[in-house]
Tab-separated table of C-alpha atoms in Angstrom:
chain	number	residue	atom	x	y	z
A	1	GLN	CA	19.324	-12.205	-13.831
A	2	TRP	CA	16.141	-10.659	-15.130
A	3	LYS	CA	13.681	-12.823	-17.011
A	4	PRO	CA	11.002	-11.528	-19.353
A	5	TYR	CA	7.491	-11.607	-17.905
A	6	LYS	CA	4.461	-11.582	-20.076
A	7	VAL	CA	0.871	-10.812	-19.159
A	8	GLN	CA	-2.227	-11.602	-21.104
A	9	GLN	CA	-3.654	-8.777	-23.131
A	10	GLY	CA	-6.525	-7.148	-21.223
A	11	THR	CA	-5.405	-8.323	-17.741
A	12	ILE	CA	-3.928	-5.008	-16.697
A	13	GLN	CA	-6.275	-2.100	-15.843
A	14	HIS	CA	-5.610	1.539	-15.146
A	15	VAL	CA	-8.206	2.525	-12.583
A	16	VAL	CA	-8.416	6.173	-11.508
A	17	GLY	CA	-10.367	7.796	-8.708
A	18	VAL	CA	-11.632	6.544	-5.357
A	19	PRO	CA	-15.125	5.410	-6.504
A	20	SER	CA	-13.630	3.541	-9.477
A	21	ILE	CA	-10.982	1.841	-7.282
A	22	GLN	CA	-13.629	0.804	-4.757
A	23	GLN	CA	-15.875	-0.546	-7.468
A	24	ASN	CA	-12.991	-2.477	-9.018
A	25	LEU	CA	-12.077	-3.923	-5.565
A	26	MET	CA	-15.622	-5.212	-5.110
A	27	LYS	CA	-15.791	-6.631	-8.620
A	28	ASP	CA	-12.294	-8.115	-9.078
A	29	GLY	CA	-10.912	-8.398	-5.517
A	30	PRO	CA	-7.535	-7.277	-4.205
A	31	GLN	CA	-5.422	-4.934	-6.373
A	32	GLU	CA	-1.652	-4.440	-6.515
A	33	VAL	CA	-0.790	-0.783	-6.382
A	34	ALA	CA	2.211	1.454	-5.816
A	35	PHE	CA	2.530	4.628	-3.768
A	36	THR	CA	5.165	7.218	-2.811
A	37	VAL	CA	6.872	6.487	0.506
A	38	TYR	CA	7.972	9.406	2.695
A	39	GLU	CA	10.598	9.269	5.458
A	40	ASP	CA	7.956	9.295	8.248
A	41	PHE	CA	6.426	6.021	6.872
A	42	PHE	CA	9.376	4.117	8.425
A	43	HIS	CA	8.089	5.274	11.852
A	44	TYR	CA	4.455	4.237	11.220
A	45	GLU	CA	3.358	1.634	13.790
A	46	LYS	CA	-0.465	1.581	13.889
A	47	GLY	CA	-3.599	3.486	13.093
A	48	VAL	CA	-4.162	5.415	9.889
A	49	TYR	CA	-0.858	6.578	8.341
A	50	GLN	CA	-0.798	10.171	7.097
A	51	HIS	CA	2.318	11.862	5.734
A	52	GLN	CA	3.470	14.418	8.334
A	53	TRP	CA	7.166	15.130	7.757
A	54	GLY	CA	10.210	14.168	5.714
A	55	GLY	CA	11.060	13.918	2.087
A	56	VAL	CA	10.436	11.230	-0.493
A	57	ALA	CA	12.175	7.999	0.427
A	58	GLY	CA	11.129	6.042	-2.621
A	59	GLY	CA	8.170	3.905	-3.643
A	60	HIS	CA	6.451	0.836	-2.325
A	61	ALA	CA	4.054	-1.778	-3.759
A	62	VAL	CA	1.123	-3.011	-1.704
A	63	LYS	CA	-2.112	-4.849	-2.222
A	64	PHE	CA	-5.400	-2.969	-1.649
A	65	ILE	CA	-7.793	-5.273	0.148
A	66	GLY	CA	-10.422	-2.863	1.372
A	67	TRP	CA	-11.272	0.622	2.713
A	68	GLY	CA	-13.044	2.370	5.516
A	69	VAL	CA	-13.509	5.597	7.484
A	70	ASP	CA	-11.761	6.162	10.799
A	71	ALA	CA	-14.392	6.575	13.544
A	72	GLN	CA	-12.389	9.137	15.524
A	73	SER	CA	-10.986	11.371	12.763
A	74	ASN	CA	-13.559	10.670	10.075
A	75	LEU	CA	-10.612	10.202	7.626
A	76	PRO	CA	-11.123	7.764	4.766
A	77	TYR	CA	-8.389	5.111	4.366
A	78	TRP	CA	-7.267	2.117	2.382
A	79	ILE	CA	-6.559	-1.271	4.027
A	80	VAL	CA	-3.480	-2.773	2.492
A	81	ALA	CA	-1.503	-6.002	2.757
A	82	LEU	CA	2.221	-5.200	2.911
A	83	PRO	CA	4.362	-7.676	0.994
A	84	LEU	CA	7.267	-6.931	3.357
A	85	ARG	CA	7.445	-5.910	7.009
A	86	ILE	CA	8.512	-2.283	7.240
A	87	GLN	CA	11.521	-1.961	9.506
A	88	LYS	CA	12.138	1.157	11.637
A	89	ASN	CA	15.601	1.237	10.157
A	90	PRO	CA	15.104	1.493	6.387
A	91	LEU	CA	18.585	0.132	5.804
A	92	SER	CA	17.938	-3.149	7.609
A	93	SER	CA	16.852	-6.285	5.741
A	94	PRO	CA	13.054	-6.616	5.637
A	95	GLN	CA	11.670	-10.058	6.534
A	96	ASP	CA	8.863	-11.706	4.537
A	97	ASP	CA	5.526	-11.309	6.261
A	98	PRO	CA	2.617	-11.535	3.816
A	99	GLN	CA	0.110	-11.191	6.693
A	100	GLU	CA	1.236	-7.712	7.728
A	101	LEU	CA	-1.592	-5.162	7.320
A	102	ALA	CA	-1.671	-1.391	7.413
A	103	THR	CA	-4.125	1.433	6.813
A	104	ILE	CA	-3.074	4.350	4.637
A	105	GLN	CA	-4.931	7.645	4.220
């Protein structure tokens, strides 16, 4: 059963653009965000994820905790904490693992 959830006025921000997001991370700490998940994301294991193939599989919520630039490819990326472990089989039941980290370009 769904329960209503209220937030205090002024506690939600709409932040747009890489410099603004980075500034907000430094000022306010980790940020909850959502992104589009493509089929190839379920095969991601390590390194910087970049969409290569497959259609839209849905959406996913993560927490931005930082950013960087890959030394080998020079690609900028976000460091995120995944609220759930991503399973190779998207139909399997994910297990809670709040310590799981990923990098997404």
